[in-house]
Coordinates of C-alpha atoms and ligand atoms in Angstrom, one line a residue:
M1 CA 3.5 19.9 -17.2
N2 CA 5.9 23.2 -17.0
G3 CA 8.2 24.5 -14.5
S4 CA 8.0 28.1 -15.5
G5 CA 4.9 29.9 -14.5
L6 CA 5.2 29.6 -11.1
A7 CA 3.8 32.8 -10.0
G8 CA 0.5 32.3 -12.3
R9 CA -0.1 28.8 -10.3
V10 CA 0.8 30.4 -7.2
D11 CA -1.8 33.3 -7.9
A12 CA -4.5 30.7 -8.9
L13 CA -3.8 28.6 -6.1
K14 CA -4.4 31.5 -3.5
R15 CA -7.5 32.4 -5.7
C16 CA -9.2 28.6 -5.4
H17 CA -7.7 28.6 -1.4
E18 CA -9.7 31.6 -1.0
E19 CA -12.9 30.5 -3.0
K20 CA -13.1 26.4 -1.0
M21 CA -12.1 27.3 1.8
G22 CA -13.1 31.0 2.6
N23 CA -9.6 31.9 3.8
A24 CA -7.0 34.6 1.9
A25 CA -4.6 34.5 4.0
A26 CA -3.0 30.9 2.5
R27 CA 0.7 30.3 3.0
V28 CA 2.2 28.4 0.1
F29 CA 4.7 25.7 0.3
Q30 CA 6.4 23.5 -2.7
A31 CA 7.8 20.1 -2.8
P32 CA 9.8 18.6 -5.9
G33 CA 9.5 15.5 -8.4
R34 CA 12.8 13.7 -8.9
V35 CA 14.7 12.4 -11.7
N36 CA 17.0 9.2 -10.8
L37 CA 20.1 9.4 -12.3
L38 CA 22.1 6.2 -10.9
G39 CA 21.4 3.7 -8.2
E40 CA 17.8 2.3 -9.0
H41 CA 16.1 -0.1 -6.6
T42 CA 19.0 -0.1 -4.1
D43 CA 17.3 2.2 -1.5
Y44 CA 15.7 -0.2 0.5
S45 CA 18.9 -2.2 0.5
G46 CA 20.8 0.6 2.4
G47 CA 22.6 1.0 -0.7
F48 CA 23.4 4.3 -2.7
C49 CA 21.3 6.4 -5.0
M50 CA 21.9 9.7 -6.8
P51 CA 18.6 11.6 -7.9
A52 CA 18.1 15.0 -8.4
A53 CA 14.9 17.4 -7.8
L54 CA 13.4 18.6 -10.8
N55 CA 11.6 21.6 -11.3
F56 CA 8.0 20.6 -11.2
N57 CA 6.2 20.4 -8.2
T58 CA 3.2 20.2 -5.8
L59 CA 2.1 23.7 -4.4
V60 CA -0.2 23.5 -1.3
A61 CA -1.9 26.4 0.0
A62 CA -2.5 26.0 3.8
T63 CA -4.0 28.0 6.7
P64 CA -4.3 26.7 10.2
R65 CA -7.3 25.2 12.0
T66 CA -7.5 24.4 15.4
D67 CA -11.0 22.4 15.6
G68 CA -9.5 19.0 14.4
L69 CA -10.6 18.9 10.8
L70 CA -8.4 18.5 8.1
R71 CA -10.2 20.2 5.0
L72 CA -8.3 19.2 1.4
H73 CA -9.0 20.3 -2.1
S74 CA -7.4 18.8 -4.8
M75 CA -7.7 21.3 -8.1
D76 CA -6.4 18.6 -10.0
F77 CA -8.9 16.2 -8.8
K78 CA -11.5 19.1 -8.7
E79 CA -12.6 17.8 -5.2
T80 CA -12.9 18.5 -1.6
V81 CA -12.8 15.9 1.0
K82 CA -13.0 16.9 5.3
I83 CA -11.4 14.3 7.4
Q84 CA -11.6 14.5 10.9
L85 CA -8.3 14.0 12.2
S86 CA -9.7 11.3 14.8
E87 CA -11.0 9.5 11.9
L88 CA -7.9 9.1 10.0
E89 CA -7.7 5.4 11.1
E90 CA -11.5 5.1 9.2
W91 CA -10.5 7.4 6.3
R92 CA -7.7 4.8 5.7
T93 CA -9.3 1.8 5.0
G94 CA -12.9 3.6 3.9
T95 CA -12.9 6.4 1.8
G96 CA -9.2 7.2 1.7
Q97 CA -8.5 3.7 0.0
G98 CA -7.1 4.5 -3.6
H99 CA -7.8 8.2 -3.4
W100 CA -5.8 11.1 -3.8
S101 CA -6.2 12.4 -0.4
A102 CA -4.7 9.0 1.3
Y103 CA -1.5 11.0 0.5
P104 CA -2.1 14.1 2.6
A105 CA -4.0 12.3 5.0
G106 CA -1.5 9.6 5.6
V107 CA 1.0 12.5 6.1
A108 CA -1.1 13.9 8.7
W109 CA -1.3 10.5 10.5
S110 CA 2.3 10.2 10.5
L111 CA 3.5 13.3 11.6
H112 CA 0.9 12.8 14.5
E113 CA 2.8 9.5 15.2
R114 CA 5.9 11.4 15.2
G115 CA 4.4 13.9 18.0
V116 CA 3.9 17.1 16.0
K117 CA 1.0 18.7 16.8
V118 CA -1.3 18.5 13.7
L119 CA -4.5 20.8 15.2
G120 CA -6.3 21.0 11.9
A121 CA -5.8 22.6 8.6
D122 CA -7.5 23.9 5.3
L123 CA -5.0 22.4 2.2
T124 CA -5.6 23.2 -1.6
L125 CA -3.3 21.2 -3.6
Q126 CA -2.1 21.5 -7.3
G127 CA 0.8 19.8 -9.0
N128 CA 2.5 19.6 -12.3
V129 CA 4.8 16.5 -12.1
P130 CA 3.4 14.0 -14.1
P131 CA 1.3 10.8 -12.6
G132 CA 2.6 7.9 -13.0
A133 CA 5.4 8.5 -15.0
G134 CA 8.0 7.4 -12.1
L135 CA 8.9 11.0 -11.3
S136 CA 7.6 11.1 -8.0
S137 CA 4.6 12.9 -7.7
S138 CA 3.4 10.8 -4.9
A139 CA 6.6 12.0 -2.6
S140 CA 6.0 15.5 -3.6
V141 CA 2.5 15.7 -2.8
E142 CA 3.5 14.0 0.7
V143 CA 6.2 16.3 1.4
A144 CA 4.7 19.5 0.4
T145 CA 2.1 18.7 2.5
A146 CA 4.5 18.1 5.5
T147 CA 6.5 21.0 5.1
A148 CA 2.9 23.2 5.2
L149 CA 1.8 21.2 8.2
L150 CA 4.9 21.4 10.0
A151 CA 4.8 25.4 9.6
L152 CA 1.4 25.9 10.7
A153 CA 2.4 23.8 13.7
G154 CA 5.2 25.9 14.2
A155 CA 7.3 22.5 14.4
S156 CA 10.4 21.5 12.6
L157 CA 12.2 18.3 11.3
A158 CA 15.2 17.8 10.2
K159 CA 15.2 17.1 5.9
A160 CA 15.9 13.5 6.9
E161 CA 13.0 13.1 9.3
V162 CA 10.6 14.8 7.1
A163 CA 11.7 12.3 4.5
L164 CA 11.0 9.2 7.1
A165 CA 7.6 10.3 7.9
C166 CA 6.2 10.7 4.4
Q167 CA 8.1 7.5 3.7
R168 CA 5.9 5.9 6.6
A169 CA 2.8 7.7 5.4
E170 CA 3.4 6.0 2.1
N171 CA 4.5 2.7 3.5
A172 CA 1.8 2.4 6.5
Y173 CA -1.2 4.6 5.3
V174 CA -1.4 4.5 1.4
G175 CA 0.0 0.8 1.3
A176 CA 2.9 1.1 -1.7
P177 CA 6.0 -0.6 -0.4
C178 CA 8.6 2.3 -1.6
G179 CA 12.2 3.4 -0.4
I180 CA 13.5 6.6 1.1
M181 CA 14.8 8.2 -2.1
D182 CA 11.8 9.8 -3.5
Q183 CA 11.1 11.7 -0.1
F184 CA 14.3 12.1 0.9
I185 CA 15.4 14.1 -2.5
S186 CA 11.7 16.0 -2.6
A187 CA 12.9 17.4 0.9
S188 CA 16.5 17.8 0.4
G189 CA 17.2 18.5 -3.2
V190 CA 19.9 21.2 -4.2
A191 CA 19.6 23.3 -7.1
G192 CA 21.9 22.3 -9.9
H193 CA 22.9 19.5 -8.4
A194 CA 22.1 15.6 -8.3
L195 CA 22.7 14.4 -4.6
A196 CA 24.6 11.2 -3.9
I197 CA 22.7 9.8 -1.3
D198 CA 23.6 7.2 1.1
T199 CA 20.3 5.7 2.2
R200 CA 21.6 3.8 5.3
A201 CA 22.8 6.6 6.9
L202 CA 20.3 9.1 5.5
T203 CA 23.4 11.4 4.2
A204 CA 24.1 12.8 1.3
E205 CA 26.5 14.3 -1.1
L206 CA 26.3 17.1 -3.5
A207 CA 27.5 16.5 -6.9
P208 CA 27.1 19.4 -9.1
I209 CA 25.7 18.7 -12.5
P210 CA 28.2 20.8 -15.1
D211 CA 26.3 24.0 -16.8
G212 CA 27.0 22.7 -20.0
L213 CA 24.9 19.6 -19.8
R214 CA 21.1 19.2 -19.5
L215 CA 19.0 16.2 -18.0
V216 CA 16.3 15.4 -20.9
V217 CA 13.3 13.5 -19.0
C218 CA 11.0 11.9 -21.6
N219 CA 7.8 9.7 -20.8
S220 CA 7.3 6.7 -22.6
M221 CA 3.6 7.1 -21.4
V222 CA 3.7 3.2 -20.1
R223 CA 2.3 4.1 -17.0
H224 CA 4.3 3.4 -13.9
S225 CA 3.1 2.3 -10.3
V226 CA 5.1 1.3 -7.0
G227 CA 1.5 0.4 -5.4
G228 CA 1.4 -1.9 -8.4
G229 CA 2.8 -5.8 -7.7
E230 CA 6.1 -5.9 -9.5
Y231 CA 7.3 -3.3 -6.9
G232 CA 6.8 -5.4 -4.4
E233 CA 7.7 -8.5 -5.8
R234 CA 11.3 -7.1 -6.7
R235 CA 11.3 -6.1 -3.5
S236 CA 11.2 -9.8 -2.0
Q237 CA 13.7 -10.8 -4.3
V238 CA 15.9 -8.5 -3.6
E239 CA 15.3 -9.3 0.6
E240 CA 15.7 -13.1 -0.5
A241 CA 19.1 -12.6 -2.3
A242 CA 20.2 -10.4 1.2
A243 CA 18.9 -13.1 3.5
A244 CA 20.8 -16.1 1.5
I245 CA 24.0 -14.2 1.8
G246 CA 23.3 -13.2 5.0
R247 CA 23.4 -17.4 5.6
L248 CA 26.8 -17.4 4.9
H249 CA 28.1 -14.4 6.0
P250 CA 25.7 -13.1 9.0
R251 CA 27.1 -9.6 9.1
V252 CA 25.0 -9.0 5.6
K253 CA 21.7 -7.6 6.5
Q254 CA 20.7 -5.9 3.3
L255 CA 22.6 -6.0 0.0
R256 CA 24.6 -2.8 1.0
D257 CA 26.7 -5.1 3.2
A258 CA 27.4 -7.9 0.2
T259 CA 30.0 -8.0 -2.5
L260 CA 29.4 -9.4 -6.0
A261 CA 32.0 -12.3 -5.0
E262 CA 29.5 -13.0 -1.8
L263 CA 26.4 -13.0 -3.9
D264 CA 28.5 -15.5 -6.4
E265 CA 29.4 -17.5 -3.5
A266 CA 25.5 -17.6 -2.1
K267 CA 24.0 -18.3 -5.2
E268 CA 22.9 -22.0 -4.7
G269 CA 21.0 -20.8 -1.7
M270 CA 18.5 -18.3 -3.9
S271 CA 16.2 -18.4 -6.6
A272 CA 18.0 -17.5 -10.1
A273 CA 15.6 -14.4 -10.3
A274 CA 17.1 -13.1 -6.4
Y275 CA 20.5 -13.8 -7.3
L276 CA 19.8 -11.3 -10.8
R277 CA 18.5 -8.7 -8.5
G278 CA 21.0 -9.2 -6.2
R279 CA 23.3 -8.5 -9.0
H280 CA 21.7 -5.1 -10.2
V281 CA 21.5 -3.6 -6.5
I282 CA 25.1 -4.4 -5.6
S283 CA 26.4 -3.2 -9.1
D284 CA 24.1 -0.1 -9.1
S285 CA 24.9 1.1 -5.7
Q286 CA 28.5 0.8 -6.9
R287 CA 27.7 2.8 -9.8
V288 CA 26.4 5.6 -7.6
L289 CA 30.0 6.0 -6.0
D290 CA 31.5 5.8 -9.7
G291 CA 29.4 8.3 -11.1
V292 CA 30.3 10.6 -7.9
A293 CA 34.4 9.6 -8.7
A294 CA 33.6 10.2 -12.4
L295 CA 31.8 13.9 -12.2
R296 CA 34.5 15.1 -9.9
A297 CA 37.2 14.4 -12.1
G298 CA 35.3 15.9 -14.7
D299 CA 35.0 12.8 -16.6
V300 CA 31.0 13.3 -18.1
A301 CA 31.8 10.5 -20.9
R302 CA 32.3 8.3 -18.0
Y303 CA 29.4 9.0 -16.6
G304 CA 27.1 8.7 -19.6
K305 CA 29.0 5.3 -19.7
L306 CA 27.7 4.4 -16.3
M307 CA 23.7 5.5 -17.2
D308 CA 24.1 3.2 -19.9
E309 CA 25.4 0.5 -18.4
A310 CA 22.9 1.0 -15.5
H311 CA 20.0 0.6 -18.3
V312 CA 21.5 -3.1 -19.2
S313 CA 21.2 -4.3 -15.5
F314 CA 17.8 -2.8 -15.1
R315 CA 16.9 -4.3 -18.1
D316 CA 18.6 -7.6 -17.7
D317 CA 19.3 -8.4 -14.4
F318 CA 16.6 -6.7 -12.8
G319 CA 13.7 -7.7 -15.5
A320 CA 11.9 -3.8 -14.9
S321 CA 12.0 -2.1 -18.2
C322 CA 9.5 -2.3 -21.0
D323 CA 10.1 -2.2 -24.7
E324 CA 9.1 1.2 -24.9
C325 CA 11.5 2.4 -22.5
D326 CA 14.3 0.1 -24.1
L327 CA 13.6 1.7 -27.6
L328 CA 13.9 5.5 -25.8
V329 CA 16.6 4.5 -24.3
S330 CA 18.5 3.3 -27.5
L331 CA 17.1 6.3 -30.0
A332 CA 18.5 8.9 -27.6
Q333 CA 21.9 6.8 -27.3
E334 CA 22.4 7.7 -31.5
L335 CA 21.5 11.0 -31.0
P336 CA 24.3 13.8 -31.1
G337 CA 25.0 15.4 -27.8
C338 CA 24.0 12.4 -25.7
F339 CA 26.6 11.4 -23.2
G340 CA 23.9 8.4 -21.8
S341 CA 20.5 7.4 -21.3
R342 CA 18.4 5.2 -18.7
L343 CA 15.0 4.2 -17.4
T344 CA 14.9 6.0 -14.3
G345 CA 12.8 5.4 -11.4
G346 CA 10.7 2.1 -10.2
G347 CA 10.6 0.8 -13.6
F348 CA 7.7 -1.0 -16.0
G349 CA 7.0 1.9 -17.8
G350 CA 7.5 5.6 -17.1
C351 CA 10.6 8.2 -18.3
T352 CA 13.9 7.3 -19.4
V353 CA 16.4 10.4 -18.8
S354 CA 19.2 11.4 -20.8
L355 CA 22.3 13.6 -20.3
V356 CA 23.0 15.8 -23.1
E357 CA 25.0 18.7 -24.0
A358 CA 23.3 21.7 -23.4
E359 CA 23.3 23.6 -26.7
A360 CA 22.2 20.3 -28.5
A361 CA 19.4 19.8 -26.0
D362 CA 16.5 21.1 -27.6
E363 CA 17.9 19.3 -31.2
F364 CA 17.8 16.2 -29.1
A365 CA 14.5 16.5 -27.4
A366 CA 12.7 17.1 -30.5
S367 CA 14.1 14.2 -32.4
L368 CA 13.8 11.9 -29.8
K369 CA 9.9 12.8 -29.4
A370 CA 9.9 12.2 -33.5
G371 CA 11.9 8.6 -33.6
Y372 CA 9.4 7.4 -30.8
H373 CA 6.4 8.8 -32.6
E374 CA 7.4 6.9 -36.1
R375 CA 8.1 3.7 -34.0
T376 CA 4.9 3.6 -31.6
G377 CA 2.6 5.8 -33.0
V378 CA 3.1 7.3 -29.2
V379 CA 3.4 10.8 -28.8
A380 CA 5.8 11.2 -25.7
D381 CA 6.1 14.0 -23.2
V382 CA 9.6 15.2 -23.7
F383 CA 11.3 17.7 -20.9
V384 CA 14.5 19.6 -21.1
C385 CA 15.0 20.0 -17.2
G386 CA 16.0 22.4 -14.7
I387 CA 17.5 20.8 -11.3
A388 CA 15.7 22.6 -8.7
D389 CA 16.1 22.9 -4.5
G390 CA 13.8 20.7 -2.3
A391 CA 10.9 21.8 -0.2
G392 CA 10.0 24.7 0.9
E393 CA 8.0 27.9 1.3
V394 CA 7.0 30.1 -1.8
L395 CA 7.6 33.5 -0.5
Ligands
GLA401 C1 10.2 4.4 -6.7 C2 10.2 4.3 -5.3 C3 11.9 4.6 -4.7 C4 12.8 3.4 -5.0 C5 12.4 3.6 -6.8 C6 13.4 2.5 -7.5 O1 10.7 5.8 -7.2 O2 9.6 5.2 -4.5 O3 11.8 4.3 -3.1 O4 12.5 2.4 -4.9 O5 11.3 3.4 -7.1 O6 14.9 3.2 -7.3

């Protein structure tokens, strides 16, 4: 995974598109993966989260068709599929099940549902967001596909609408119960900034990451998946907590509406697990607001401490960490120049993110990799990341 070399990737993509699709006139679109800094599993409670778009992305080369055929080629899976747009439903329950093509096909399906005229297309896809690492490779495929199909159709949707269409594809077509965060940041990211997203209002506030800091992402190499049962189980427990509070306070529809005091008050009416999940979600959503205030005040130390606290909450209350990620976080926190570190994304594996002084970042990355290898025998991928813009055409 390497964010540089975009021009080389685009050339290779166009050549491949020409070879597979017989068309040299492709337009190229991109959409990034993301790392989340604060506010985990808050995005299906209407809460706040604070991701940044990474300089790793999915590229899509696209040429239009008018015959109702969607041809997809994945350079990463080295496979081409042909889908009649009129048979997207059959594809979902047939060949598309558990297959990479379900993501772009689901986006065509969901755009059509929104009234966008998709008349057919040839799309060639290539990505460098590591899959299964909790960095939203799926959302980057979805948003890149949506951006391409909208451009070919001469249509435009607001970024929040693009995100909703892609989330719908993932929920209803792929069958993974994700929230809106990943698609939203992939569509709307701004270089150099994290976004404090209000997932109920679908609005976002820009939070600049100071120049002297770097985000260092470390892949534990333990695979993460939103489709796995744990994500859905956590989601039900969060909904159980909201329902129990709602029985006492009818205005509470989601945890976004509740305070920690109300959660305590309703404790008897929910399972022990639901209580802990609720405590994580309510406190982590608040940490986003506190984090925005800290960045505004230039208080990086405070922001880093919020990241450390978020990890403890995710590990102990949400029960979504793993030994490998806990180890990475504790190793990171001991290294020079590190302000804070935590497991990022859906949990149960994937990556940690650390906020590190720019000057110390390379040394930090090397030491973290060495320390993890020494303790586990595993060679982790470690990236000093750039923060990129959201989806668009590559011109
Ligand atoms: C995954 C989901 C998101 C979000 C995060 C946890 O990335 O796709 O919607 O719920 O997990 O914050």
